[in-house]
Short mmCIF file of C-alpha atoms in Angstrom, two decimals:
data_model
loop_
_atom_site.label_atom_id
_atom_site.label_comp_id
_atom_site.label_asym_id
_atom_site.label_seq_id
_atom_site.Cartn_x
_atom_site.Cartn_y
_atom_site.Cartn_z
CA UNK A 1 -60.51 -6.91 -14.41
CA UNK A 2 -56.67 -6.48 -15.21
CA UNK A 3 -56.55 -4.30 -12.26
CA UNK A 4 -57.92 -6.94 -9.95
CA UNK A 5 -55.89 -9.76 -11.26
CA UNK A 6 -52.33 -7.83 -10.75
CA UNK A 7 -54.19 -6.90 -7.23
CA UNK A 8 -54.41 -11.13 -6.60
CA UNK A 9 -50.88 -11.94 -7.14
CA UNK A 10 -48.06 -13.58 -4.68
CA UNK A 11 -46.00 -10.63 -2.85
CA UNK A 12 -42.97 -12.41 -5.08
CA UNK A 13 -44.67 -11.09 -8.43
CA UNK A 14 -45.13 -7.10 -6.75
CA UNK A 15 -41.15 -7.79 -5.67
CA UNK A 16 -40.26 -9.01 -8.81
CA UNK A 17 -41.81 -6.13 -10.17
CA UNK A 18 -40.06 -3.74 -8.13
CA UNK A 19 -36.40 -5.10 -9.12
CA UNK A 20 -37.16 -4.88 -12.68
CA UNK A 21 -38.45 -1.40 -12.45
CA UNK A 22 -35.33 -0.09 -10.18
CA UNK A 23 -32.74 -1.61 -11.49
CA UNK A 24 -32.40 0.36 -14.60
CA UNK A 25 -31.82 3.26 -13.00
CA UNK A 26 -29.60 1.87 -10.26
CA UNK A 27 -27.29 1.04 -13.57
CA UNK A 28 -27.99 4.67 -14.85
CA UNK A 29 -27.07 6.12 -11.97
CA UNK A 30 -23.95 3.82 -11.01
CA UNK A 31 -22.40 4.65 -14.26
CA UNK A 32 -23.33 8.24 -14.45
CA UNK A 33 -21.43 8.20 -10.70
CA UNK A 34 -18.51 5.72 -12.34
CA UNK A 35 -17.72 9.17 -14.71
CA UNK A 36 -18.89 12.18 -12.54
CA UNK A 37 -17.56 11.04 -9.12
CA UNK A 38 -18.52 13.04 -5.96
CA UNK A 39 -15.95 15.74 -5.33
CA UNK A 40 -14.97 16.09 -8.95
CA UNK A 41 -15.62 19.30 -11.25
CA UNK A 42 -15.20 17.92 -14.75
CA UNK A 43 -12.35 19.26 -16.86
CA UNK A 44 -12.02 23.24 -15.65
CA UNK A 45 -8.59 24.01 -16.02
CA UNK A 46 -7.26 26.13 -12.89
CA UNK A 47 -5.21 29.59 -14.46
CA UNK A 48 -2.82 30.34 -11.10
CA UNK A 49 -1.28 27.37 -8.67
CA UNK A 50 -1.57 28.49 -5.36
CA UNK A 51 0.44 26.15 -2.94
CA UNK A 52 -1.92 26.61 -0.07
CA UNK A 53 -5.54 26.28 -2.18
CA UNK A 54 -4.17 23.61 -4.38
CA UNK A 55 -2.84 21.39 -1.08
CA UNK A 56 -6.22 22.13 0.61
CA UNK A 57 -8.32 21.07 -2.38
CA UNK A 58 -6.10 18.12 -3.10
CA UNK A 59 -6.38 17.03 0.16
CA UNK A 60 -10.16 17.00 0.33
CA UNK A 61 -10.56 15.49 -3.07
CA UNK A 62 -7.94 12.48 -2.57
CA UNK A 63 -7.74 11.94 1.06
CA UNK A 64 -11.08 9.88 2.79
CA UNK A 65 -10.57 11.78 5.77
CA UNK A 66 -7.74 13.03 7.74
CA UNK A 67 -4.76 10.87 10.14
CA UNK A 68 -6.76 9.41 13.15
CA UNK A 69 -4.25 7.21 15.16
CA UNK A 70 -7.10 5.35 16.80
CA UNK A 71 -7.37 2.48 13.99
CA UNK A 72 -3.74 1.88 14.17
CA UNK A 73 -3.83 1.95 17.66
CA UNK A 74 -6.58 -0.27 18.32
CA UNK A 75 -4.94 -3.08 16.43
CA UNK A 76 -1.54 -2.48 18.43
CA UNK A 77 -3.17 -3.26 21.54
CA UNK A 78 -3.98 -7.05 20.11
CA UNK A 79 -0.41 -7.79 20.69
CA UNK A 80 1.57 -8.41 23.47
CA UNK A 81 4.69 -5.93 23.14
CA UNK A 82 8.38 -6.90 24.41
CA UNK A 83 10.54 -3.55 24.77
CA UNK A 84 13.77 -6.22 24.53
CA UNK A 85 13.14 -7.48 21.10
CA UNK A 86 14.63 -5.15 18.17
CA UNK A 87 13.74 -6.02 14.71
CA UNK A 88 15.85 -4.21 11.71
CA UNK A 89 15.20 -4.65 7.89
CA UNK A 90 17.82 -6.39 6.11
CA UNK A 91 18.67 -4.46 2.76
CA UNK A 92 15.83 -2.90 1.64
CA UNK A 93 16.62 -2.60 -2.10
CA UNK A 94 15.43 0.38 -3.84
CA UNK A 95 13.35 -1.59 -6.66
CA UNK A 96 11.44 -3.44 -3.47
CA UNK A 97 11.06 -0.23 -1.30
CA UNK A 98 7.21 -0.37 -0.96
CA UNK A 99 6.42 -3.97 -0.16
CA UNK A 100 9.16 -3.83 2.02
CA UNK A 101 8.14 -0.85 4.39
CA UNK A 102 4.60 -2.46 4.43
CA UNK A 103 5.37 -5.51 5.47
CA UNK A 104 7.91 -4.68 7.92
CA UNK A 105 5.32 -2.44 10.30
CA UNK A 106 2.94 -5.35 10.21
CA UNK A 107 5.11 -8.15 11.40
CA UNK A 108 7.13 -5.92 13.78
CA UNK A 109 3.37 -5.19 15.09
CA UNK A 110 2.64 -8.33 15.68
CA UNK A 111 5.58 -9.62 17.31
CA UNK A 112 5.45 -6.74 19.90
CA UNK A 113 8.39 -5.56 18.17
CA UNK A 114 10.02 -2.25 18.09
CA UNK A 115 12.30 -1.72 14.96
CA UNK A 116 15.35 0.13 13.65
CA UNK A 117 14.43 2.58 11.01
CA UNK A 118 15.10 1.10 7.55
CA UNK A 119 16.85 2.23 5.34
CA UNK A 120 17.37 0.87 1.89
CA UNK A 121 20.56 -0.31 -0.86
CA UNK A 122 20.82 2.33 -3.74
CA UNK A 123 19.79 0.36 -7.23
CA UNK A 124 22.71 -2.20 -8.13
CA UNK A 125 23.77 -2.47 -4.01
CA UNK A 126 23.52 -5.96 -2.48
CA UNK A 127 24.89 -8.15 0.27
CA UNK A 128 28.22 -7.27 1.43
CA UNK A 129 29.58 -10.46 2.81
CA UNK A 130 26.08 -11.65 4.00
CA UNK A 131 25.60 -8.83 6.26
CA UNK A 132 24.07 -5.37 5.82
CA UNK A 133 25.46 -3.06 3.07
CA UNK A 134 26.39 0.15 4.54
CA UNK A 135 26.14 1.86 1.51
CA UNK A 136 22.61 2.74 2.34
CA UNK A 137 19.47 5.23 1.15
CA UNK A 138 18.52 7.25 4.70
CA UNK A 139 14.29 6.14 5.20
CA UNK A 140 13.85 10.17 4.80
CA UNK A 141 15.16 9.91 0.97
CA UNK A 142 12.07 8.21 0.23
CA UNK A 143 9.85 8.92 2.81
CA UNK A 144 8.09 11.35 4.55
CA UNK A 145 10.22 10.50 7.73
CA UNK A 146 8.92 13.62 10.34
CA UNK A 147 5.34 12.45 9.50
CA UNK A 148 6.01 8.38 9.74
CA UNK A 149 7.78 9.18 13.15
CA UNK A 150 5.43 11.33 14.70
CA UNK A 151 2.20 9.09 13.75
CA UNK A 152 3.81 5.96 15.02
CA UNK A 153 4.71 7.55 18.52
CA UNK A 154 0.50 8.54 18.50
CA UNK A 155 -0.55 5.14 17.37
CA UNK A 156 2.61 2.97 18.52
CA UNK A 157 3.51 4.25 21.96
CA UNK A 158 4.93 0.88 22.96
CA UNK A 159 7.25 0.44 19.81
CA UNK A 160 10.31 2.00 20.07
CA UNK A 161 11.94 3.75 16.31
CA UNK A 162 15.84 3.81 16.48
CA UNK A 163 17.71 5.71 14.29
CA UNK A 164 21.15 4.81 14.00
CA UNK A 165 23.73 7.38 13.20
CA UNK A 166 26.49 7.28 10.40
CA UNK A 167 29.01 6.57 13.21
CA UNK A 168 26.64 4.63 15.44
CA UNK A 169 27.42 1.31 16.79
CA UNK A 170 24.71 -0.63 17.17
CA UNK A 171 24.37 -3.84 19.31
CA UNK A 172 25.24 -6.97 18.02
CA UNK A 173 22.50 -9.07 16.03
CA UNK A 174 21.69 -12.50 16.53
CA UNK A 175 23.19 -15.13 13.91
CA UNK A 176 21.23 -15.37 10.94
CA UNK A 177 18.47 -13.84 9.13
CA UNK A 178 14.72 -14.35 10.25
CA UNK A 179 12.77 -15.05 7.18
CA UNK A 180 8.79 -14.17 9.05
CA UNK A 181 6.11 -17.15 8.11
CA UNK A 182 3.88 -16.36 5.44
CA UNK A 183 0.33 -14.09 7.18
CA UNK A 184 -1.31 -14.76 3.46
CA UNK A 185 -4.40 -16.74 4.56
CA UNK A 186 -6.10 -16.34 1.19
CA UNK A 187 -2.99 -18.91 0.32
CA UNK A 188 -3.18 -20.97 3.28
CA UNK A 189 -5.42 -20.84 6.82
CA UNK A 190 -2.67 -21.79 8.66
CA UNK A 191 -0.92 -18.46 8.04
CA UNK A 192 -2.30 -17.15 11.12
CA UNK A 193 -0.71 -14.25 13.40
CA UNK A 194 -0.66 -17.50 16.15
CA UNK A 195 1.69 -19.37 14.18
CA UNK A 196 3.88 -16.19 12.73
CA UNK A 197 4.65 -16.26 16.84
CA UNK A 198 5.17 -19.66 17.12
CA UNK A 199 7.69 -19.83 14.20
CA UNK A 200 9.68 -16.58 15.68
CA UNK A 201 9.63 -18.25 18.90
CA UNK A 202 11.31 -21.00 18.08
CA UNK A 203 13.67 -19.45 15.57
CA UNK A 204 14.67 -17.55 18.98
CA UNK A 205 15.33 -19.83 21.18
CA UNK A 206 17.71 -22.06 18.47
CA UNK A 207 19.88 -18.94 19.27
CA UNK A 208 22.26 -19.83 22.29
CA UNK A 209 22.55 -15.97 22.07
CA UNK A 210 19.36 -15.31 23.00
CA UNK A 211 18.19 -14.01 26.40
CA UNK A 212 14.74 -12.67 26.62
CA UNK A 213 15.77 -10.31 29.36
CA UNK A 214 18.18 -8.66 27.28
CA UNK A 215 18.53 -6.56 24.13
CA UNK A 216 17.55 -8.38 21.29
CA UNK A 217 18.01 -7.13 18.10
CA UNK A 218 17.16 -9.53 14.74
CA UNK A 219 18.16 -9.05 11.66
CA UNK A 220 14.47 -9.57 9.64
CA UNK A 221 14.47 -10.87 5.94
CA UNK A 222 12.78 -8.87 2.95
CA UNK A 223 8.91 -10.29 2.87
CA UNK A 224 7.35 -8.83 -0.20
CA UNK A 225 3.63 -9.03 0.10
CA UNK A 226 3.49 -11.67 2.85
CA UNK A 227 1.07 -9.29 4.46
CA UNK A 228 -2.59 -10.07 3.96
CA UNK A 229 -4.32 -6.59 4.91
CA UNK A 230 -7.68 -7.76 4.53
CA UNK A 231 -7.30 -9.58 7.74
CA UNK A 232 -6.40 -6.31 9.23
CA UNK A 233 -9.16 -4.54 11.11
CA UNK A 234 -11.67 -2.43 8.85
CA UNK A 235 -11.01 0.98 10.56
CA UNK A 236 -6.96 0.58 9.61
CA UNK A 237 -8.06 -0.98 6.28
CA UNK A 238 -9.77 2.68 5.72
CA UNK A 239 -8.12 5.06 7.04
CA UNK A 240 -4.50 4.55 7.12
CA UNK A 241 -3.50 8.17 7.04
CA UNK A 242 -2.08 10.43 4.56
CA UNK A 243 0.39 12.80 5.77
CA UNK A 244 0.84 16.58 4.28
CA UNK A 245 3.69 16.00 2.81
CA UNK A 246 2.26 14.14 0.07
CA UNK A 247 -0.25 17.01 -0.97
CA UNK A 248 2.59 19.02 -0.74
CA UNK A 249 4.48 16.87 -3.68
CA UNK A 250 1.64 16.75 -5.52
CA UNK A 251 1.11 20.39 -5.53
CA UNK A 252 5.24 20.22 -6.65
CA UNK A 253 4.09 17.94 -9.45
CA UNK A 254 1.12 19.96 -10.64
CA UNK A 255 3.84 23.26 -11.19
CA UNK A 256 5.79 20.85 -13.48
CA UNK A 257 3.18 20.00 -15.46
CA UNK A 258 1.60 23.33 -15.56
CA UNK A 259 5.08 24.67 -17.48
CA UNK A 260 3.96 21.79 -20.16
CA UNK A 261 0.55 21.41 -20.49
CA UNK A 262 -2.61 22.69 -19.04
CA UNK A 263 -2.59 23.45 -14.83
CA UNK A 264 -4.15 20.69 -12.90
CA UNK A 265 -7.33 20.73 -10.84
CA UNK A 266 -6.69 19.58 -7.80
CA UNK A 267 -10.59 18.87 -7.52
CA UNK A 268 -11.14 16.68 -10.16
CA UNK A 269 -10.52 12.92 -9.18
CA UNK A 270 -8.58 12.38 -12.60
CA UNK A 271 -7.12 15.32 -13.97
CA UNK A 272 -7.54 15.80 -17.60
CA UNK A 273 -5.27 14.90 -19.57
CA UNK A 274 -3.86 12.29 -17.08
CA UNK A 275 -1.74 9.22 -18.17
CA UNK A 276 -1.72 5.77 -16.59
CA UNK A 277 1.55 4.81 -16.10
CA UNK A 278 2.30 0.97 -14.26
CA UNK A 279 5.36 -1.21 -13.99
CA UNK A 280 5.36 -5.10 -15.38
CA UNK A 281 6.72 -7.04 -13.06
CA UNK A 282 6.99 -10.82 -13.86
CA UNK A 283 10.19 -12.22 -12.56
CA UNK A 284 10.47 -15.60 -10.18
CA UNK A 285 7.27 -16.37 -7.86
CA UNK A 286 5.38 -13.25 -9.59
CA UNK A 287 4.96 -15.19 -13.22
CA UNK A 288 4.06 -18.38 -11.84
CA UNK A 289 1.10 -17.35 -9.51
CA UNK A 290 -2.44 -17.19 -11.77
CA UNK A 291 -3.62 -13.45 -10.24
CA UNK A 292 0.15 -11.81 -10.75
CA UNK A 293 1.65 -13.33 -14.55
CA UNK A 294 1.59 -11.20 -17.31
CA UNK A 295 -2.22 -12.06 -18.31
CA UNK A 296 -3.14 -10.72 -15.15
CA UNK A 297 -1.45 -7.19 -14.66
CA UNK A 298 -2.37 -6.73 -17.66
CA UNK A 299 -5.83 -7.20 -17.79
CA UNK A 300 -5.45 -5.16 -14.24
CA UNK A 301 -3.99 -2.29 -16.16
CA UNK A 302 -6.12 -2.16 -19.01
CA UNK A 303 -9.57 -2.46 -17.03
CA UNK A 304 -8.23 0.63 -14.78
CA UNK A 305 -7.16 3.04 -18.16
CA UNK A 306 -10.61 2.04 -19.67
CA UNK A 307 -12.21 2.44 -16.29
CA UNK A 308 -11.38 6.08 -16.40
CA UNK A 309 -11.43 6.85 -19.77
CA UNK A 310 -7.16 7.56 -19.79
CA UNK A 311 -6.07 7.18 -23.51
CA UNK A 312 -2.67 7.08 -22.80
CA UNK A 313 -0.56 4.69 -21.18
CA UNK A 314 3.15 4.38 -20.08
CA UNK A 315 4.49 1.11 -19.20
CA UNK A 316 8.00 0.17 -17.68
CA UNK A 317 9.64 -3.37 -18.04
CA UNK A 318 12.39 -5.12 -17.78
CA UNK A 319 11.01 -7.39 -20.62
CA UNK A 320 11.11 -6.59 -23.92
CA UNK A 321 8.86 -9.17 -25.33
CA UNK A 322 6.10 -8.75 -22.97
CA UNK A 323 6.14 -5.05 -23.82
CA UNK A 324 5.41 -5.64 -26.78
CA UNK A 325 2.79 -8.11 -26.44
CA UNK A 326 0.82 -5.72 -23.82
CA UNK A 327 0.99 -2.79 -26.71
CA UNK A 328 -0.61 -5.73 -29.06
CA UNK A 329 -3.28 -6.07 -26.45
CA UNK A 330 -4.33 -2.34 -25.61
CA UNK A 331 -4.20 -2.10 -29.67
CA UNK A 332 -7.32 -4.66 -29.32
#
């Protein structure tokens, strides 16, 4: 009789029943896979550093798959390139390096630009007079320079890299400083690539300078962030590339620690006894915005050292006060 009557019920009630029986061990097996990820070997502690095994293994642990230019490439070809128009970095400070060099690509991408290599003002350096410091950090003091060249001349054909020499004169810039229009669409959906064009168009042709037939080069403003990657095709999204050179410095890491505490494994997705270390950063626009303040990076922080189990963490700021009050709240 009981038989029979689960027999007679809706399809919904046999689904329902499903669900509930599954999804207990989806959960089981999601966390067991949140703590034993694929590619990791637990905690064995490696005895000898070998520079060729340990950038192999890093490499295959930490890297999804290896440099393809195609994804890079493929999202070139959306633009409409002008071999005239020169964009160069305006003093790339040292603190601001990374958002920086990631923004800069993208816009220069989209514009059909090519660029000047940037280079970037040693911590304390500003504006000399409104213009360029000279006093400048080469790109290969913080970057892997051969690698960045050579993958941009696979994926970036069209874009020309110019590397000025000590002694070099370059051509004159246009008057001014371009500040690029916002591409963050999650802030606005009017920040599209069609009206980043229209604003550097007209910002052009203000310029009695300015003849599209001739060298063109712009002096570009700092944009930290302004980039919103998720509108950038899935394939670059994944696979951005990883060049050598950073297994390389890993492995150079790994011997330093190995002279302190125990050797890394360069197959285990977080080495034991790792540390999370993060930077605060809550000056100007940063404190105001509700997803980067101080409540936020921290909660960001704290979520990823508890997400991985890390016991110890190292934070850098500027401000005293909130250090203090983000040790009160990994206390809690």
């Amino acid at each position: 009789m009981h038989v029979q009557s689960f027999v007679n019920r809706p399809p919904a009630s046999h689904a329902a029943l499903v669900v509930v029986t599954l999804l207990p061990l989806y959960l089981a097996s999601y966390r067991y896979r949140l703590w034993h990820p694929y590619g990791g070997t637990g905690s064995t502690a490696v005895d000898a550093l070998s520079s060729a095994t340990f950038v192999a293994d890093w490499l295959d642990v930490h890297v999804i798959q290896p440099f393809h230019p195609s994804a890079i490439a493929a999202y070139c070809n959306r633009s409409e390139w002008h071999p005239n128009l020169v964009f160069t970095l305006v003093d790339g400070a040292e603190d601001g390096m990374a958002e920086n060099v990631l923004d800069f690509p993208f816009y220069t991408t989209e514009a059909g630009a090519s660029i000047v290599l940037p280079s970037f003002a040693a911590h304390g350096a500003g504006r000399a007079g409104g213009g360029i410091t000279q006093e400048n950090m080469p790109f290969r003091m913080l970057f892997d320079e051969t690698w960045f060249l050579s993958s941009m001349t696979q994926a970036r054909p069209q874009m020309a890299i110019y590397k000025p020499e000590q002694d070099h004169k370059m051509a004159d810039a246009l008057p001014g400083t371009y500040l690029p229009k916002s591409r963050k669409v999650d802030m606005d959906l009017r920040n599209t690539k069609k009206a980043f064009l229209e604003h550097l168009d007209v910002w052009l042709k203000e310029k009695p300078e300015f003849e599209p037939d001739q060298l063109t080069l712009v002096n570009v403003e700092r944009t930290p962030w302004q980039v919103d990657t998720r509108n950038l095709p899935q394939e670059f999204r994944r696979a951005p590339g990883c060049g050598r050179n950073a297994a390389a410095r890993s492995y150079g890491c790994a011997r330093v620690n190995s002279q302190i505490h125990d050797a890394l494994n360069p197959t285990s997705t977080i080495p034991r006894n790792a540390f999370y270390g993060a930077y605060m950063d809550t000056r100007n626009a940063l404190a105001s915005e509700s997803y980067s303040n101080f409540s936020a990076q921290t909660d960001a922080h704290l979520e990823q050292a508890i997400l991985h189990n890390i016991k110890l963490i190292y934070i850098a700021s500027k401000n005293t006060t909130e250090l203090a009050l983000f040790r009160v709240a990994a206390a809690n």
